[in-house]
Amino acid sequence: MAGGGATLMAGMRARSAAGRVSNQDAIWFKWMLISLAAMFLTLMLVLPLAVVVYEALSRGVGTFWKAAVDKDALAAMRLTLLTVAFAVPLNLAFGVACAWAVAKFRFPGKSFFVTLLDLPFSISPVIAGMIFVLLFGARGVLAGTWVGNWMAENGIKIIFAPPGIVLATIFVTVPFIARELIPLMQAQGREEEEAAISLGATGIKTFLRVTLPNIKWGLLYGVILCNARAMGEFGAVSVVSGHIRGKTNTMPLHVEVLNGEYQFAAAFAIAAILVLMAVLTLVAKSIVEWQAAREFARLANAEGAQ
Amino acid sequence: MDAVLANAARPRKRLSVLPGFGLTMGFSVTYMSLIVFLPLSTLFLMTARLSWDEFWGIVSNDRVLAAYGLSIGGAMVAASVNTIFGVIIAWVLVRYSFPGKKIMDGLVDLPFALPTAVAGIALTAIYAENGWLGQFLAPLGIKAAYSRVGVVIAMILVSLPFVVRTVQPVLEDLDAEIEEAAASLGARRWASFLRVIFPTLLPAILTGMAISFAKAVGEYGSIIFIAGNLPGKTEIAPLLIYLRLEEFNYPAATAIAVGMLAVSFVMLLVINLLQAWTRRSSQT
C-alpha cells in the first residue's frame, strides 16, 4: 500500500481502541509529548487552513462571493465536477470488480497484480500526467500513426482538453477503492457467498444481498478518499491541461492561475471552497469510521452471545 | 482448529463455486491495461528512442542534477522530520487520553483530503516575508518562502500522515505485558523503550519513513507555489519535467522522468521488503 495511507480497517481500530492509558509515563513527560504533537500539527496543518479562510474572508464576504461566482471560477467548478463524475464511478466499478476477482478467487500472479495496482500511487503526479502527453501529445507516440491521424481528422482532442484531464485524474485515483475493498473482502472470506449460491441465488443477487452489506462502509470510505483526490489533483492535471481559462482549468488549477496573476483575493476564495471540501471529507471519513466500528462491535457482541 | 479441518475436508473444486471470475478479472485487466499500462508503456517507447549518450547528456546536465538533488535531499529531510514527529504523534494517540484527542487523530489525515495547490498557496501566505510566521523569521535572517526551506516545509505537509499511520497500529498491538514484565524486572522507562518497544516499532517506522520519502520526492503541486522555482537553486525535478513538456521537448522530459522513476522503483522495493519485515516481526 505504498502511498495509500488511510484505510477503513486502520481507521476503525483507531476509533475502537479504548485508548490504553499508560500510567507509567511521568505526567510532565506525557504533557510534553502531547504539546509537541499539538504544536507540530498546529504549525503544519491548522495554520494553513486558518490562513486560507482568513485571506478569503478578510476583504469582506462580498469580495469572496464575487470571486466564487466569477465566470471562469464557475467554469472551473463545472470541469472539476465533470472530472469527478467520470473518475469516481469508473474507479468504483473497477474497484468492486478487481476486489471480487482478487479476494474471492485464487489465480497465478495475484500478488504481482496487487503490487501493480499500487503503481499510480508510487509515481510522481507530474509523470502520471506526462505519460498521457507522450501518448496523445503533438509529438507523442500516436502522432502520425493512423490512430493519431484519425483523431486529428475527427477533431478529437485529448491533451489541452477535458478528456486528458479526466484520463489523468482516473489514472491517479485508480487504486483508492480497490485498495479499500480487497483486504475487507479477503477478511470476510467466501462462506456466506458460497452458501447463497448453493441455495440457488444468482451471482448478482448474491453480490447485492450478501457481499454489498458487508463491504458498504469500506466502499463508502474508498469513494470519499477517491473523490477528495479527484477534486484536488494538481500535478497530473496541470501537465495535460494547458491552463486555458474557462476551458481546461479545474478548481486547483484555477487557484494557481489566479495566484500567478496576483489576484490573491480570488485565489484564496477558490482555495477556501476547496478547504471546505477537505474538512467535509475528513468529517465524512470520521463518521464512516465510527459507524463501521459500531457495527463491527455489535456483530462481535452478537457472535460472542451465541 | 475447526477452520483447518473444514478447509481440509472441503474438496478443491469448491473454490470455483462463486461466479463472475472471468467477468471481473477480464474487466479489471482491461481497465488497468487501458488506464495504467498502455500510457506507462509510452515511457519505454520514448526512452528506447534515446541513445545512451543522449540520455546521459540530458540527465547529467547541471540544472537537472541540481533539481534531482533538491527533490531527493529535500525529501530526505522532510521524511526525517516526519519520522520524529510521526512517532511522537502515534505514541500520544495510542498511549494517552486527553481532551481533543479525536480531533488530533482526524486532523492527521488532512493532507489526504487537502488539495496540494491549497497547501501551497497557504504555506506561501504564512511564510512570505510579511506573512503570519515569515515576519518573525525575516529579522532572524531566515528566508522560508521562495527558498529551499519552503520546499522542505511543503514536503513535510504532504507526507505528514504516513509515519503516524504505519506506527499507530503496531503500537496498539504491542503487548503491554512485555513492557510490564520489563518494568517489573527493574528495567527503567528508557531502557524498556530502547530495548523492548523501539525494536518492535522499527520496521513500521522505517516503512512509514520510506513512504513519506517516496511521496515527498515526487511532490509538485504544493512546492511550486512556495519554492520560487529558481533554476539550479529552488527548482524541483518534477517542475523541470513540466517545463520540458511545455517546450514539446518530450525526449528530455522522458529522460528526467526515467531518472526519477528509478528512485521510485527502488523505494517501492524497499517499502515492500520493509512491510514484509513489519508483518514478520509483529507476528512473532
XYZ file of C-alpha atoms in Angstrom:
590
model
C 0.000 0.000 0.000
C 2.823 2.303 -0.784
C 1.455 5.796 -0.689
C -2.039 4.574 0.080
C -2.189 5.700 3.643
C -5.672 5.758 5.105
C -7.694 2.573 5.181
C -11.004 1.950 6.863
C -9.655 -1.002 8.838
C -6.893 1.139 10.309
C -9.356 3.945 10.986
C -11.772 1.598 12.739
C -9.030 0.348 15.010
C -8.167 3.883 15.982
C -11.843 4.557 16.767
C -12.497 1.386 18.714
C -9.234 1.356 20.630
C -10.289 2.471 24.071
C -7.070 4.391 24.460
C -4.862 2.312 26.689
C -3.782 4.828 29.264
C -0.218 4.328 30.264
C 0.297 5.413 33.830
C 3.941 4.512 33.652
C 4.992 7.725 31.975
C 5.630 10.698 34.210
C 2.960 13.356 33.969
C 5.401 16.023 32.762
C 6.628 13.646 30.084
C 3.084 12.907 28.921
C 2.165 16.569 28.588
C 5.468 17.439 26.957
C 4.806 14.883 24.198
C 1.165 15.958 23.782
C 2.305 19.589 23.472
C 4.961 18.699 20.912
C 2.439 16.749 18.827
C -0.148 19.524 19.081
C 2.384 22.219 18.208
C 3.626 20.347 15.149
C 0.111 19.669 13.856
C -0.971 23.254 14.519
C 2.037 24.613 12.661
C 1.778 22.251 9.685
C -1.986 21.740 9.314
C -4.173 24.100 11.367
C -2.326 27.277 10.432
C -2.590 26.632 6.652
C -6.355 26.043 6.983
C -6.732 29.189 9.071
C -4.719 31.389 6.734
C -6.817 30.362 3.720
C -10.107 31.097 5.470
C -8.705 34.377 6.850
C -7.358 35.580 3.493
C -10.581 34.599 1.720
C -12.836 36.486 4.122
C -10.590 39.380 5.256
C -11.594 41.508 2.277
C -15.243 41.017 3.070
C -17.857 38.453 2.150
C -18.750 40.494 -0.926
C -15.283 40.087 -2.449
C -15.369 36.389 -1.643
C -18.762 35.938 -3.275
C -17.776 37.894 -6.372
C -14.714 35.673 -6.850
C -16.715 32.497 -6.256
C -19.381 33.265 -8.869
C -16.937 34.653 -11.436
C -17.479 33.189 -14.912
C -14.089 31.413 -15.031
C -14.445 30.171 -11.464
C -17.806 28.613 -12.273
C -16.318 27.014 -15.400
C -13.525 25.552 -13.220
C -16.100 24.161 -10.772
C -18.065 22.600 -13.631
C -14.928 20.945 -15.029
C -13.945 19.642 -11.588
C -17.429 18.172 -11.093
C -17.336 16.647 -14.590
C -13.956 15.058 -13.836
C -15.237 13.628 -10.560
C -18.389 12.383 -12.316
C -16.207 10.233 -14.590
C -13.377 9.247 -12.250
C -15.330 8.126 -9.190
C -17.959 5.837 -10.825
C -15.403 4.256 -13.187
C -12.931 3.584 -10.395
C -15.803 2.313 -8.241
C -16.772 -0.233 -10.906
C -13.128 -1.212 -11.291
C -12.594 -1.399 -7.526
C -15.544 -3.728 -6.976
C -14.661 -5.984 -9.936
C -10.985 -6.100 -9.011
C -11.677 -6.824 -5.332
C -14.146 -9.601 -6.228
C -11.573 -11.291 -8.502
C -8.648 -10.850 -6.112
C -10.386 -11.564 -2.801
C -12.687 -14.430 -3.768
C -10.526 -16.415 -6.194
C -7.028 -17.813 -6.470
C -5.063 -17.269 -9.630
C -1.385 -17.272 -10.596
C 0.363 -13.904 -10.425
C -2.151 -12.499 -7.928
C 0.351 -10.816 -5.619
C 2.131 -9.334 -8.641
C -1.186 -7.949 -9.899
C -1.902 -6.410 -6.496
C 1.565 -4.817 -6.462
C 0.951 -3.323 -9.915
C -2.276 -1.837 -8.584
C -0.131 0.498 -6.448
C 1.794 1.905 -9.425
C -0.268 5.112 -9.761
C 0.426 5.850 -6.070
C 4.154 5.370 -6.369
C 4.993 7.662 -9.277
C 5.139 11.445 -9.266
C 1.854 13.113 -10.319
C 3.769 15.029 -12.989
C 4.935 11.756 -14.548
C 1.336 10.469 -14.362
C 0.262 13.424 -16.488
C 3.309 13.197 -18.704
C 2.573 9.665 -19.938
C -0.719 10.884 -21.410
C 1.122 13.713 -23.176
C 3.636 11.156 -24.508
C 0.709 9.089 -25.793
C -1.642 11.723 -27.218
C 0.533 14.875 -27.427
C 1.551 16.779 -30.575
C 4.855 14.872 -30.735
C 3.603 11.811 -28.907
C 3.653 8.117 -29.761
C 0.322 8.229 -31.594
C 1.062 11.384 -33.624
C 1.451 10.462 -37.290
C 0.073 6.938 -36.870
C -3.355 6.025 -38.263
C -4.892 6.401 -34.800
C -3.411 9.875 -34.438
C -4.478 10.881 -37.933
C -7.990 9.534 -37.382
C -8.280 11.505 -34.155
C -6.988 14.663 -35.835
C -9.428 14.273 -38.763
C -12.376 13.828 -36.435
C -11.313 16.713 -34.211
C -10.789 14.536 -31.132
C -8.537 16.416 -28.740
C -7.243 14.718 -25.600
C -4.316 16.882 -24.499
C -5.056 20.507 -23.534
C -8.716 19.444 -23.408
C -11.116 17.979 -20.815
C -10.644 14.301 -21.897
C -6.951 14.469 -20.941
C -7.848 15.929 -17.555
C -10.385 13.165 -16.952
C -7.910 10.441 -18.024
C -5.066 11.783 -15.863
C -7.412 12.055 -12.874
C -8.670 8.489 -13.359
C -5.048 7.303 -13.509
C -4.010 8.858 -10.186
C -7.172 7.646 -8.398
C -7.343 4.069 -9.785
C -6.190 2.269 -6.621
C -8.316 4.026 -3.945
C -11.488 1.902 -3.926
C -9.857 -1.411 -4.907
C -7.247 -0.927 -2.141
C -10.035 -0.407 0.381
C -12.167 -3.384 -0.681
C -9.523 -6.092 -1.207
C -8.458 -6.502 2.460
C -12.075 -6.155 3.619
C -13.402 -8.841 1.257
C -10.436 -11.104 1.964
C -11.090 -10.875 5.704
C -14.743 -11.790 5.190
C -13.956 -14.942 3.237
C -16.197 -16.800 0.808
C -18.505 -18.865 3.051
C -21.511 -16.523 3.047
C -21.466 -16.076 -0.729
C -20.970 -19.800 -1.287
C -23.969 -20.539 0.906
C -26.121 -18.086 -1.055
C -25.023 -19.575 -4.389
C -25.612 -23.145 -3.264
C -29.109 -22.109 -2.118
C -29.745 -21.066 -5.703
C -29.185 -17.282 -5.671
C -27.786 -15.696 -8.830
C -24.366 -14.068 -8.839
C -25.781 -10.534 -8.984
C -28.297 -11.222 -6.217
C -25.565 -12.754 -4.056
C -23.403 -9.694 -4.529
C -26.214 -7.223 -3.776
C -27.721 -9.091 -0.812
C -24.679 -10.746 0.778
C -21.442 -9.036 -0.256
C -22.559 -5.416 -0.539
C -23.962 -5.111 3.012
C -20.659 -6.477 4.314
C -18.476 -4.032 2.410
C -20.687 -0.934 2.321
C -18.620 1.116 4.787
C -15.338 0.264 3.104
C -16.872 1.114 -0.245
C -18.106 4.483 1.011
C -14.728 5.167 2.605
C -12.931 4.458 -0.670
C -15.372 6.672 -2.564
C -14.773 9.559 -0.116
C -10.984 9.337 -0.489
C -11.185 8.861 -4.276
C -13.494 11.871 -4.570
C -11.192 14.090 -2.499
C -8.160 13.219 -4.584
C -10.062 13.553 -7.883
C -11.230 17.047 -6.896
C -7.845 18.134 -5.608
C -5.413 16.573 -8.084
C -2.960 19.150 -9.357
C 0.302 17.808 -10.807
C -1.067 15.235 -13.262
C -3.884 17.509 -14.389
C -1.587 20.527 -14.687
C 0.573 18.755 -17.289
C -2.307 17.824 -19.599
C -4.442 20.932 -19.099
C -2.685 23.767 -20.924
C -4.350 26.161 -18.451
C -6.911 27.605 -20.868
C -9.111 29.905 -18.780
C -12.741 28.921 -18.678
C -11.986 25.781 -20.697
C -9.357 23.478 -19.198
C -8.882 24.793 -15.675
C -10.074 22.689 -12.761
C -10.514 24.371 -9.375
C -6.957 23.669 -8.128
C -5.512 24.866 -11.463
C -7.662 27.992 -11.289
C -6.111 28.734 -7.875
C -2.669 28.618 -9.494
C -3.692 30.817 -12.436
C -5.234 33.480 -10.175
C -2.219 33.330 -7.837
C 0.110 33.823 -10.798
C -1.913 36.877 -11.849
C -1.603 38.361 -8.336
C -5.370 38.101 -7.892
C -4.857 36.844 -4.359
C -8.368 37.578 -3.077
C -9.877 35.466 -5.840
C -7.241 32.723 -5.477
C -7.929 32.429 -1.749
C -11.695 32.430 -2.352
C -11.425 29.319 -4.559
C -8.903 27.814 -2.130
C -11.360 28.377 0.724
C -14.055 26.420 -1.131
C -11.541 23.585 -1.545
C -10.673 23.807 2.175
C -14.363 23.440 2.986
C -14.494 20.327 0.789
C -11.410 18.921 2.544
C -12.909 19.476 6.001
C -16.203 17.891 4.887
C -14.169 14.940 3.565
C -12.493 14.476 6.961
C -15.844 14.701 8.771
C -17.483 12.188 6.402
C -14.491 9.879 6.785
C -14.728 10.005 10.590
C -18.474 9.331 10.514
C -17.902 6.253 8.335
C -15.167 5.069 10.721
C -17.482 5.461 13.743
C -20.394 3.717 12.044
C -18.206 0.854 10.860
C -16.591 0.457 14.301
C -20.043 0.464 15.973
C -21.408 -2.126 13.580
C -18.277 -4.221 13.987
C -18.613 -4.113 17.777
C -22.323 -5.040 17.555
C -21.561 -8.029 15.328
C -18.741 -9.113 17.610
C -21.082 -8.915 20.635
C -23.795 -10.870 18.827
C -21.295 -13.583 17.951
C -19.981 -13.634 21.497
C -23.529 -14.075 22.868
C -24.218 -17.171 20.771
C -8.904 -25.716 14.531
C -12.391 -26.138 13.093
C -11.422 -23.915 10.198
C -8.396 -26.044 9.419
C -10.497 -29.208 9.402
C -13.165 -27.572 7.269
C -10.555 -26.481 4.765
C -9.002 -29.915 4.635
C -12.370 -31.602 4.241
C -13.553 -29.278 1.531
C -12.830 -30.557 -1.978
C -10.618 -28.244 -4.055
C -13.340 -27.789 -6.657
C -15.448 -25.788 -4.194
C -13.061 -22.854 -4.747
C -14.734 -22.091 -8.051
C -18.308 -22.268 -6.789
C -18.627 -18.479 -6.914
C -19.453 -16.982 -10.303
C -18.031 -13.953 -12.049
C -14.292 -14.600 -12.046
C -13.977 -14.315 -15.820
C -16.080 -11.172 -15.979
C -14.487 -9.304 -13.060
C -10.927 -10.355 -13.845
C -11.389 -9.571 -17.536
C -12.792 -6.134 -16.763
C -10.050 -5.397 -14.202
C -7.219 -6.377 -16.520
C -8.703 -4.466 -19.473
C -9.250 -1.371 -17.326
C -5.745 -1.483 -15.839
C -4.270 -2.028 -19.306
C -6.055 0.926 -20.871
C -5.724 3.377 -17.989
C -2.359 2.405 -16.479
C -0.215 0.063 -18.587
C -0.812 1.496 -22.071
C 0.031 5.090 -21.049
C 3.006 3.887 -18.975
C 4.344 1.921 -21.945
C 4.930 5.219 -23.777
C 7.728 5.886 -21.291
C 9.578 2.808 -22.542
C 8.870 3.650 -26.182
C 10.171 7.192 -25.733
C 13.203 6.030 -23.756
C 14.020 3.496 -26.470
C 14.263 6.346 -28.976
C 17.078 7.869 -26.938
C 20.663 6.690 -27.259
C 22.640 6.210 -24.060
C 24.753 9.294 -24.828
C 21.674 11.426 -25.397
C 20.114 10.141 -22.181
C 23.279 10.782 -20.186
C 23.710 14.209 -21.753
C 20.249 15.263 -20.570
C 20.429 13.726 -17.118
C 23.970 14.826 -16.227
C 23.231 18.490 -17.022
C 23.991 20.755 -14.025
C 20.460 22.136 -13.828
C 18.962 18.610 -13.882
C 21.393 17.331 -11.273
C 20.580 20.299 -9.013
C 16.862 19.544 -9.395
C 17.379 15.847 -8.564
C 19.491 16.868 -5.580
C 16.808 19.221 -4.264
C 13.971 16.700 -4.722
C 15.904 13.830 -3.149
C 17.670 15.849 -0.437
C 14.529 17.777 0.491
C 12.514 14.557 0.663
C 15.111 13.014 2.988
C 14.910 15.974 5.376
C 11.102 16.014 5.208
C 10.873 12.254 5.824
C 13.245 12.561 8.808
C 11.214 15.385 10.386
C 8.006 13.424 9.820
C 9.576 10.329 11.340
C 10.451 12.103 14.594
C 7.091 13.862 14.960
C 5.178 10.899 13.484
C 6.420 8.589 16.233
C 5.588 11.218 18.881
C 2.067 11.720 17.460
C 1.424 7.965 17.191
C 2.664 7.478 20.768
C 0.446 10.268 22.096
C -2.621 8.973 20.214
C -2.192 5.369 21.376
C -0.893 5.796 24.915
C -2.571 8.851 26.382
C -6.091 10.138 26.737
C -6.594 13.877 26.669
C -9.241 16.333 25.507
C -9.203 16.889 21.746
C -7.592 13.533 21.015
C -10.218 12.530 18.435
C -9.759 15.843 16.622
C -5.997 15.344 16.603
C -6.449 11.832 15.214
C -8.738 13.068 12.435
C -6.512 16.024 11.636
C -3.549 13.777 10.818
C -5.362 12.652 7.639
C -5.882 16.230 6.415
C -3.095 16.008 3.791
C -5.082 13.191 2.109
C -8.076 15.487 1.756
C -6.473 18.889 1.154
C -5.641 19.705 -2.479
C -1.902 20.313 -2.844
C -2.482 23.666 -4.556
C -4.300 24.869 -1.437
C -1.458 23.653 0.775
C 0.983 25.511 -1.457
C -0.842 28.843 -1.516
C -1.473 28.652 2.257
C 2.151 27.899 3.179
C 3.343 30.709 0.913
C 0.997 33.152 2.665
C 2.259 32.011 6.082
C 5.987 32.067 5.345
C 6.247 35.071 2.985
C 8.213 37.970 4.449
C 5.040 39.740 5.602
C 3.210 36.504 6.458
C 1.989 35.241 9.842
C 5.277 33.449 10.581
C 7.520 34.877 7.878
C 7.546 38.301 9.586
C 9.186 36.750 12.659
C 11.629 34.658 10.645
C 12.799 37.502 8.371
C 14.552 39.507 11.157
C 16.409 36.325 12.109
C 17.728 36.138 8.571
C 15.646 33.075 7.740
C 14.018 33.197 4.341
C 11.377 30.469 4.418
C 9.221 31.187 1.377
C 10.933 31.184 -2.048
C 13.858 29.152 -0.696
C 14.842 25.541 -0.115
C 13.395 25.810 3.397
C 9.984 26.398 1.801
C 10.419 23.329 -0.426
C 11.074 21.176 2.650
C 8.115 22.671 4.577
C 5.750 21.827 1.704
C 7.200 18.300 1.512
C 6.661 17.849 5.263
C 2.999 18.835 4.955
C 2.112 16.480 2.101
C 3.915 13.445 3.584
C 2.899 14.006 7.205
C 0.360 11.181 7.790
C 2.401 8.188 6.683
C 4.678 7.535 9.684
C 1.784 8.120 12.115
C -0.477 5.711 10.254
C 2.107 2.937 9.917
C 3.367 3.144 13.532
C -0.059 3.575 15.194
C -1.450 0.035 14.607
C 1.820 -1.655 15.598
C 1.961 0.379 18.792
C -1.660 -0.582 19.551
C -0.866 -4.274 19.140
C 2.230 -4.043 21.271
C 1.817 -6.391 24.173
C 1.505 -4.409 27.408
C 2.636 -7.475 29.303
C 6.106 -7.426 27.760
C 6.590 -3.863 28.899
C 5.210 -4.592 32.351
C 7.498 -7.597 32.618
C 10.442 -5.429 31.674
C 9.364 -2.865 34.257
C 8.846 -5.451 36.992
C 12.267 -6.850 36.294
C 13.592 -3.453 37.182
C 14.139 -2.029 33.708
C 13.886 1.729 33.730
C 11.476 3.531 31.427
C 14.115 4.478 28.886
C 15.755 1.091 28.912
C 12.407 -0.586 28.328
C 11.678 1.786 25.463
C 15.050 1.291 23.792
C 15.319 -2.460 24.313
C 11.701 -3.599 24.059
C 9.441 -1.082 22.342
C 11.754 0.559 19.816
C 12.980 -2.660 18.140
C 9.356 -3.783 17.655
C 8.384 -0.437 16.151
C 11.473 -0.054 13.972
C 10.175 -1.863 10.845
C 6.950 0.182 10.921
C 8.882 3.410 11.496
C 11.166 2.704 8.530
C 8.196 1.728 6.338
C 6.445 4.992 7.145
C 9.653 6.916 6.546
C 10.134 5.276 3.134
C 6.515 6.013 2.082
C 6.972 9.580 3.320
C 10.131 9.958 1.246
C 8.504 8.462 -1.861
C 5.574 10.889 -1.582
C 7.804 13.928 -0.964
C 10.279 13.187 -3.768
C 7.566 13.277 -6.440
C 5.578 16.183 -4.953
C 4.826 19.053 -7.304
C 1.630 20.986 -6.579
C 2.343 22.439 -3.166
C 6.044 23.092 -3.833
C 5.839 25.217 -6.965
C 3.857 27.868 -5.063
C 6.386 28.305 -2.264
C 9.687 27.413 -3.968
C 10.274 30.474 -6.150
C 11.449 27.983 -8.800
C 14.900 29.441 -9.499
C 16.809 27.157 -11.908
C 19.651 25.344 -10.154
C 18.565 26.676 -6.748
C 14.930 26.041 -5.853
C 13.766 24.101 -8.893
C 12.495 20.569 -8.221
C 12.805 17.680 -10.675
C 9.043 17.349 -11.415
C 8.944 21.059 -12.374
C 11.794 20.514 -14.824
C 9.796 17.689 -16.445
C 6.816 20.046 -16.666
C 8.909 22.786 -18.321
C 10.402 20.389 -20.889
C 6.922 19.135 -21.805
C 5.745 22.710 -22.222
C 8.560 23.181 -24.778
C 7.425 19.956 -26.521
C 10.864 18.529 -25.701
C 9.479 15.052 -24.967
C 12.862 13.228 -25.023
C 14.321 15.474 -22.314
C 11.159 15.192 -20.192
C 11.270 11.408 -20.580
C 14.937 11.140 -19.620
C 14.453 13.225 -16.463
C 11.353 11.204 -15.591
C 13.179 7.891 -16.042
C 15.786 9.056 -13.535
C 13.011 9.863 -11.048
C 11.225 6.565 -11.722
C 14.433 4.694 -10.913
C 14.306 6.303 -7.461
C 10.571 5.486 -7.145
C 11.041 1.827 -8.037
C 13.901 1.399 -5.593
C 11.647 2.941 -2.929
C 8.737 0.651 -3.884
C 11.052 -2.347 -3.498
C 12.370 -1.085 -0.159
C 8.823 -0.440 1.101
C 7.651 -3.933 0.124
C 10.641 -5.518 1.873
C 10.067 -3.361 4.965
C 6.379 -4.274 5.045
C 7.229 -7.966 4.878
C 9.608 -7.354 7.793
C 6.876 -5.467 9.710
C 4.471 -8.380 9.279
C 7.072 -10.905 10.375
C 8.182 -9.009 13.438
C 4.627 -8.219 14.571
C 3.644 -11.875 14.248
C 6.381 -13.199 16.496
